[in-house]
Amino acid sequence: MKFAALVALALAPAVAAAEEPVQTLYPIYAHLPGSMQNDEAQRLFSEVARRYRLGPVEVMDVPAPPEPRAPALLATARPLVEHLKFAEAEVALDQAVAEVTSSGGAGMSTAQLADLFLYQAMAAQRATFKPLAGPVTKIDNAKAREAYARAAVLAPDRGLEGPRYPPLAIASWALVRGEVARRPRGSLQVKASPTAEITVDGGPTKLSPATALDLPYGEHFVRVEEVGRRPWAAMVLLTEPSLPVEAPATAPLTLDDGQAAAHARRMAARYALVATLKTGPTLELELAMIDAATGVRRDASVIPFAAERGALDAAVMRLDEEARRTDLAQGAVAPLPDVQIGTVPPPPAAAGPRLADDPAAWARGHWPLLTAVGAAVGAALVLGLAVASDTRRPR
């Protein structure tokens, strides 16, 4: 009796491992950059995953928009211009100008934006510290003239003084600043999503809708940011007393389905179950079921974040049942043979030998099972001998 119990005990782990089902859903929480609700959403999703025995929740970061490079490029270019290394400075300044034009001045204050164009103008003009031969009445270099004008529109009240700035730059700035001062002024009215934040010319952040007043006519930089969505930016030309700017809705920030599928695949799961916050007028939680083999999104549910606790349970339960039904259906239906039209399908594979007909061939086909059973029986024999020896030892 003791020996039989020991054999059963030794075989139990092998039997349990053989009967353990393949994980169907692998839970992933997509951490949304900038959201104050990440911790609460992750906690709720983890509790539901634990109740449905889906395993621990992996947290993956949703990629955030790239960090702006313009501030660092400007910091690199400043000393180059001051040391008259104009060609090197122009490379960094032109890259920074291209970025702020497309990003609406991301990462830059109003003073930094004005500095950027001012230094671009000095580099293009090759402004040295030589004394002027006479008064400056015009700026021949078109690139320098445009950059000075952009800087003056952003900082119309700014003055330049030596010895930090070259005489040519001081005179050119005074000329352009006087021209900008004579321009009319107007306002920008920027409308976006109610939860969006708006900056104009790198100024203070305002909630939508935002109005920027008393702006000189000319080019201005608008940037709209909203948690969970890609930023929107534009360089707008103000040529009227009041210019409305309508910022369209942008694409949401999401975790790549292929990356989620790869993580589920590494964990030997059939599907990834990805939870992601959806921002906007109403905060929502999206649950997406992604095929681990193909990266294709098979199903999804969206529930209000402030919904009853049972709503999240119901959504997870529905997707779990859907995953299991799909898995069973795929396993129940035999795949069609991969044959060309007009050819004869290959014959079915021959059945393996039976134990009664050919014991040796049957053993060769089932050697992993026999090896595991043999190891378990051997362990049980060793345990049995140890127990028997211990019981015969005199007290």
Coordinates of C-alpha atoms in Angstrom, one line a residue:
M1 CA 0.0 0.0 0.0
K2 CA 2.9 2.4 0.9
F3 CA 4.6 1.6 -2.4
A4 CA 1.5 2.4 -4.4
A5 CA 1.1 5.7 -2.6
L6 CA 4.7 6.6 -3.3
V7 CA 4.3 5.8 -7.0
A8 CA 1.1 7.9 -7.2
L9 CA 3.0 10.7 -5.4
A10 CA 5.9 10.6 -7.8
L11 CA 3.6 10.5 -10.9
A12 CA 1.4 13.3 -9.7
P13 CA 3.6 16.2 -11.0
A14 CA 4.0 14.7 -14.4
V15 CA 0.3 14.0 -14.8
A16 CA -0.6 17.5 -13.6
A17 CA 1.9 19.1 -16.1
A18 CA 0.4 17.0 -18.9
E19 CA -3.1 18.1 -18.0
E20 CA -2.4 21.8 -17.5
P21 CA -4.3 23.7 -20.2
V22 CA -2.6 26.3 -22.4
Q23 CA -3.2 29.8 -21.2
T24 CA -5.9 31.5 -23.4
L25 CA -5.6 35.2 -22.4
Y26 CA -2.5 37.0 -21.3
P27 CA -3.5 40.3 -19.6
I28 CA -1.5 43.5 -20.4
Y29 CA -2.1 47.0 -19.1
A30 CA -1.1 49.7 -21.5
H31 CA 0.4 52.6 -19.4
L32 CA -0.7 55.8 -21.0
P33 CA 1.8 58.6 -20.7
G34 CA 0.7 61.7 -18.7
S35 CA -2.5 60.1 -17.4
M36 CA -3.4 60.6 -13.7
Q37 CA -5.7 57.6 -13.8
N38 CA -3.1 54.9 -14.7
D39 CA -2.7 53.5 -11.2
E40 CA -6.5 53.2 -10.6
A41 CA -7.1 51.6 -14.0
Q42 CA -4.3 49.2 -13.6
R43 CA -5.5 48.2 -10.1
L44 CA -9.1 47.5 -11.3
F45 CA -7.9 45.5 -14.3
S46 CA -5.5 43.5 -12.1
E47 CA -8.3 42.6 -9.7
V48 CA -10.5 41.4 -12.4
A49 CA -7.7 39.4 -14.0
R50 CA -7.0 37.8 -10.7
R51 CA -10.7 36.9 -10.2
Y52 CA -10.8 35.2 -13.6
R53 CA -7.4 33.5 -13.0
L54 CA -5.8 35.1 -16.0
G55 CA -2.5 35.5 -14.2
P56 CA -0.4 38.6 -13.3
V57 CA -0.9 41.7 -15.4
E58 CA 2.1 42.8 -17.4
V59 CA 2.5 46.6 -17.7
M60 CA 3.7 47.9 -21.1
D61 CA 4.3 51.6 -21.8
V62 CA 2.4 53.3 -24.6
P63 CA 5.1 55.2 -26.6
A64 CA 5.0 58.9 -25.9
P65 CA 5.6 61.6 -28.6
P66 CA 9.4 62.2 -29.0
E67 CA 11.1 64.7 -26.8
P68 CA 11.8 68.0 -28.6
R69 CA 15.4 68.6 -29.7
A70 CA 15.1 72.3 -30.4
P71 CA 16.1 73.5 -26.9
A72 CA 19.3 71.5 -27.1
L73 CA 20.1 72.5 -30.6
L74 CA 19.7 76.2 -29.7
A75 CA 22.0 75.7 -26.7
T76 CA 24.6 74.2 -29.0
A77 CA 24.3 77.0 -31.6
R78 CA 24.5 80.0 -29.3
P79 CA 28.3 79.7 -28.5
L80 CA 29.1 78.8 -32.1
V81 CA 27.5 82.1 -33.3
E82 CA 29.3 84.1 -30.6
H83 CA 32.6 82.5 -31.6
L84 CA 31.8 83.3 -35.3
K85 CA 31.5 79.6 -36.3
F86 CA 28.6 80.4 -38.5
A87 CA 28.5 77.3 -40.8
E88 CA 28.4 74.9 -37.8
A89 CA 25.8 77.0 -36.1
E90 CA 23.6 77.2 -39.1
V91 CA 23.3 73.4 -39.3
A92 CA 21.9 73.2 -35.7
L93 CA 19.8 76.3 -36.0
D94 CA 18.2 75.2 -39.3
Q95 CA 17.3 71.8 -37.7
A96 CA 15.8 73.5 -34.7
V97 CA 13.7 75.9 -36.9
A98 CA 12.4 73.0 -38.9
E99 CA 11.3 71.3 -35.8
V100 CA 9.6 74.2 -34.1
T101 CA 7.8 75.0 -37.4
S102 CA 6.3 71.5 -37.5
S103 CA 5.8 71.1 -33.7
G104 CA 4.3 74.5 -32.9
G105 CA 7.3 75.4 -30.7
A106 CA 7.3 72.3 -28.6
G107 CA 9.6 72.6 -25.5
M108 CA 10.4 76.2 -26.2
S109 CA 9.4 79.4 -24.3
T110 CA 8.6 82.6 -26.1
A111 CA 12.0 84.0 -25.3
Q112 CA 13.7 80.8 -26.6
L113 CA 11.7 81.0 -29.9
A114 CA 12.7 84.6 -30.4
D115 CA 16.4 83.7 -29.6
L116 CA 16.3 80.9 -32.1
F117 CA 15.3 83.1 -35.0
L118 CA 17.6 85.9 -33.8
Y119 CA 20.6 83.6 -33.8
Q120 CA 19.6 82.1 -37.1
A121 CA 19.5 85.6 -38.6
M122 CA 23.0 86.5 -37.2
A123 CA 24.4 83.2 -38.5
A124 CA 22.9 83.8 -42.0
Q125 CA 24.1 87.4 -42.0
R126 CA 27.6 86.4 -40.8
A127 CA 27.4 89.2 -38.2
T128 CA 30.9 89.9 -36.8
F129 CA 31.9 92.4 -34.2
K130 CA 33.5 94.8 -36.7
P131 CA 32.3 98.4 -36.4
L132 CA 29.8 99.5 -39.0
A133 CA 30.9 101.7 -41.9
G134 CA 27.6 103.5 -41.9
P135 CA 23.9 103.2 -40.9
V136 CA 22.0 100.1 -41.9
T137 CA 19.0 100.9 -44.1
K138 CA 18.2 97.4 -45.5
I139 CA 19.0 93.8 -45.0
D140 CA 20.3 92.2 -48.2
N141 CA 20.3 88.6 -47.0
A142 CA 16.8 87.3 -47.5
K143 CA 17.2 84.4 -44.9
A144 CA 18.5 86.8 -42.3
R145 CA 15.7 89.4 -43.0
E146 CA 13.0 86.7 -42.6
A147 CA 14.5 85.3 -39.4
Y148 CA 14.8 88.8 -37.8
A149 CA 11.2 89.5 -38.7
R150 CA 10.1 86.2 -37.1
A151 CA 12.0 87.0 -33.9
A152 CA 10.6 90.6 -33.8
V153 CA 7.0 89.3 -34.1
L154 CA 7.6 87.0 -31.1
A155 CA 9.4 89.6 -29.0
P156 CA 8.4 93.1 -30.3
D157 CA 9.5 94.9 -27.2
R158 CA 12.9 93.3 -26.9
G159 CA 16.1 95.4 -27.3
L160 CA 19.6 94.3 -28.2
E161 CA 22.7 95.9 -26.7
G162 CA 26.4 95.3 -27.0
P163 CA 28.9 94.0 -26.3
R164 CA 27.0 90.6 -26.4
Y165 CA 25.6 91.3 -29.9
P166 CA 27.5 92.4 -33.0
P167 CA 26.9 95.9 -34.3
L168 CA 25.4 94.6 -37.5
A169 CA 22.9 92.5 -35.6
I170 CA 21.9 95.4 -33.3
A171 CA 21.3 97.7 -36.3
S172 CA 19.4 95.1 -38.3
W173 CA 17.2 94.3 -35.3
A174 CA 16.4 98.0 -34.8
L175 CA 15.4 98.2 -38.4
V176 CA 13.1 95.2 -38.4
R177 CA 11.7 95.9 -35.0
G178 CA 10.6 99.3 -36.2
E179 CA 8.8 97.7 -39.2
V180 CA 7.0 95.2 -37.0
A181 CA 6.0 97.9 -34.5
R182 CA 4.1 99.6 -37.3
R183 CA 2.0 96.5 -38.1
P184 CA -1.6 96.1 -36.9
R185 CA -2.3 93.7 -34.1
G186 CA -4.9 91.0 -33.7
S187 CA -5.9 87.9 -31.8
L188 CA -6.0 84.1 -32.2
Q189 CA -9.0 82.1 -31.0
V190 CA -7.9 78.4 -30.7
K191 CA -10.6 75.8 -30.2
A192 CA -9.9 72.1 -29.5
S193 CA -11.2 69.3 -27.4
P194 CA -12.5 70.5 -24.0
T195 CA -9.7 68.6 -22.2
A196 CA -6.9 69.9 -24.5
E197 CA -4.2 72.3 -23.5
I198 CA -3.1 75.1 -25.8
T199 CA 0.0 77.2 -26.1
V200 CA 0.6 80.1 -28.5
D201 CA 4.2 81.1 -29.3
G202 CA 5.5 79.1 -26.4
G203 CA 3.4 81.2 -23.9
P204 CA 1.4 80.0 -20.9
T205 CA -0.6 76.9 -21.2
K206 CA -4.4 77.4 -21.4
L207 CA -7.3 75.1 -21.5
S208 CA -9.4 75.0 -24.7
P209 CA -10.8 77.3 -26.0
A210 CA -7.9 79.7 -25.7
T211 CA -7.5 83.3 -26.9
A212 CA -4.1 85.0 -27.5
L213 CA -4.5 88.8 -27.7
D214 CA -2.4 91.8 -28.9
L215 CA -0.3 89.8 -31.4
P216 CA 1.6 91.6 -34.2
Y217 CA 0.6 90.5 -37.7
G218 CA 2.9 87.8 -38.8
E219 CA 3.7 84.1 -38.1
H220 CA 2.7 82.5 -34.8
F221 CA 3.1 79.0 -33.4
V222 CA 0.1 77.1 -32.0
R223 CA 0.4 73.8 -30.2
V224 CA -2.4 71.6 -28.8
E225 CA -1.8 68.7 -26.5
E226 CA -4.2 66.3 -24.9
V227 CA -3.4 63.3 -22.7
G228 CA -3.7 60.1 -24.6
R229 CA -3.6 61.7 -28.1
R230 CA -1.0 62.8 -30.5
P231 CA -0.3 66.6 -30.4
W232 CA -1.5 68.9 -33.1
A233 CA 0.6 71.9 -34.2
A234 CA 0.5 74.6 -36.8
M235 CA 2.3 77.8 -37.8
V236 CA -0.5 80.3 -38.6
L237 CA -0.2 83.6 -40.4
L238 CA -2.1 86.4 -38.6
T239 CA -3.3 89.0 -41.1
E240 CA -6.7 90.0 -39.7
P241 CA -8.0 91.4 -36.4
S242 CA -9.4 88.1 -35.2
L243 CA -8.3 84.7 -36.6
P244 CA -10.1 81.5 -35.5
V245 CA -8.0 78.3 -35.4
E246 CA -9.9 75.0 -35.2
A247 CA -7.7 72.1 -34.0
P248 CA -8.9 68.8 -35.3
A249 CA -9.0 65.6 -33.2
T250 CA -5.8 63.6 -33.5
A251 CA -5.1 59.9 -33.4
P252 CA -5.0 58.3 -29.9
L253 CA -1.8 57.0 -28.5
T254 CA -1.9 53.2 -28.4
L255 CA 0.2 50.2 -27.8
D256 CA 1.2 48.4 -31.0
D257 CA -0.9 45.3 -31.4
G258 CA 2.0 43.4 -32.8
Q259 CA 4.1 44.1 -29.7
A260 CA 1.3 43.0 -27.4
A261 CA 0.9 39.8 -29.5
A262 CA 4.7 39.1 -29.2
H263 CA 4.6 39.3 -25.4
A264 CA 1.6 37.0 -25.3
R265 CA 3.3 34.6 -27.6
R266 CA 6.4 34.4 -25.4
M267 CA 4.1 33.4 -22.5
A268 CA 2.5 30.6 -24.7
A269 CA -0.9 32.3 -24.6
R270 CA -3.4 32.2 -27.4
Y271 CA -4.4 35.9 -27.1
A272 CA -3.3 39.1 -25.5
L273 CA -6.0 41.0 -23.5
V274 CA -4.9 44.6 -23.5
A275 CA -6.5 47.3 -21.3
T276 CA -6.0 50.9 -22.4
L277 CA -7.4 54.2 -21.1
K278 CA -9.2 56.2 -23.8
T279 CA -9.3 60.0 -23.0
G280 CA -11.7 62.6 -24.2
P281 CA -14.9 64.2 -22.9
T282 CA -15.6 60.8 -21.3
L283 CA -12.8 58.7 -19.8
E284 CA -13.1 55.1 -21.0
L285 CA -11.3 51.8 -20.7
E286 CA -10.9 49.7 -23.8
L287 CA -10.2 45.9 -23.7
A288 CA -8.8 44.4 -26.9
M289 CA -8.4 40.7 -27.6
I290 CA -5.4 40.3 -29.9
D291 CA -4.4 37.1 -31.6
A292 CA -0.9 36.2 -30.4
A293 CA 0.0 34.3 -33.6
T294 CA -1.0 37.0 -36.1
G295 CA -1.2 40.3 -34.1
V296 CA -4.8 40.8 -35.5
R297 CA -7.3 42.4 -33.2
R298 CA -10.2 39.8 -32.9
D299 CA -12.6 41.6 -30.6
A300 CA -12.8 44.6 -28.2
S301 CA -15.0 46.1 -25.5
V302 CA -15.1 49.8 -24.4
I303 CA -16.7 50.7 -21.0
P304 CA -16.9 54.0 -19.2
F305 CA -14.1 54.3 -16.6
A306 CA -16.6 55.4 -14.0
A307 CA -19.0 52.6 -14.7
E308 CA -20.2 50.1 -12.1
R309 CA -17.6 47.6 -10.9
G310 CA -19.5 44.7 -12.6
A311 CA -19.1 46.3 -16.1
L312 CA -15.4 45.5 -16.2
D313 CA -16.0 42.0 -15.0
A314 CA -18.7 41.5 -17.6
A315 CA -16.4 42.7 -20.4
V316 CA -13.5 40.5 -19.3
M317 CA -15.8 37.5 -19.0
R318 CA -17.2 38.1 -22.4
L319 CA -13.8 38.3 -24.1
D320 CA -12.6 35.3 -22.1
E321 CA -15.5 33.2 -23.3
E322 CA -15.1 34.5 -26.8
A323 CA -11.4 33.5 -26.8
R324 CA -12.2 30.0 -25.5
R325 CA -15.0 29.5 -28.1
T326 CA -12.7 30.6 -30.9
D327 CA -9.9 28.4 -29.6
L328 CA -12.2 25.4 -29.4
A329 CA -13.7 26.1 -32.9
Q330 CA -10.3 26.3 -34.4
G331 CA -9.2 23.1 -32.8
A332 CA -12.4 21.3 -33.7
V333 CA -12.3 22.1 -37.4
A334 CA -9.6 20.3 -39.3
P335 CA -7.6 22.6 -41.6
L336 CA -8.0 22.2 -45.3
P337 CA -5.1 20.6 -47.1
D338 CA -2.7 23.0 -48.8
V339 CA -3.1 21.7 -52.4
Q340 CA -3.2 23.3 -55.8
I341 CA -6.3 23.3 -58.0
G342 CA -6.2 20.3 -60.3
T343 CA -4.1 18.1 -58.0
V344 CA -5.0 15.2 -55.9
P345 CA -4.9 15.9 -52.1
P346 CA -2.2 13.9 -50.3
P347 CA -3.3 10.7 -48.5
P348 CA -4.0 10.9 -44.8
A349 CA -1.1 10.1 -42.5
A350 CA -0.9 6.5 -41.5
A351 CA -1.9 5.6 -38.0
G352 CA 0.9 4.6 -35.6
P353 CA 1.4 1.0 -34.5
R354 CA -0.7 -0.4 -31.7
L355 CA 0.8 -1.9 -28.5
A356 CA -0.8 -5.3 -29.1
D357 CA 0.5 -5.6 -32.7
D358 CA 4.1 -4.3 -32.4
P359 CA 5.2 -3.5 -28.8
A360 CA 8.7 -2.4 -29.9
A361 CA 7.5 0.1 -32.5
W362 CA 4.8 1.4 -30.1
A363 CA 7.5 2.0 -27.5
R364 CA 9.7 3.9 -30.0
G365 CA 6.8 6.2 -30.8
H366 CA 6.0 6.9 -27.1
W367 CA 9.5 7.1 -25.7
P368 CA 9.0 10.5 -24.0
L369 CA 6.0 9.2 -22.0
L370 CA 7.8 5.9 -21.1
T371 CA 10.9 7.9 -20.0
A372 CA 8.9 10.1 -17.7
V373 CA 7.0 7.1 -16.2
G374 CA 10.2 5.2 -15.8
A375 CA 11.9 8.1 -14.0
A376 CA 8.8 8.4 -11.7
V377 CA 8.7 4.7 -10.9
G378 CA 12.5 4.7 -10.2
A379 CA 12.1 7.6 -7.8
A380 CA 9.2 5.8 -6.1
L381 CA 11.4 2.6 -5.7
V382 CA 14.2 4.6 -4.1
L383 CA 11.7 6.2 -1.7
G384 CA 10.2 2.9 -0.9
L385 CA 13.5 1.3 -0.1
A386 CA 14.5 4.3 2.1
V387 CA 11.2 4.0 4.0
A388 CA 11.5 0.3 4.4
S389 CA 15.1 0.6 5.7
D390 CA 14.0 3.2 8.2
T391 CA 11.2 1.1 9.6
R392 CA 13.5 -1.9 10.1
R393 CA 16.2 0.1 12.0
P394 CA 16.2 -0.8 15.7
R395 CA 15.0 1.9 18.1

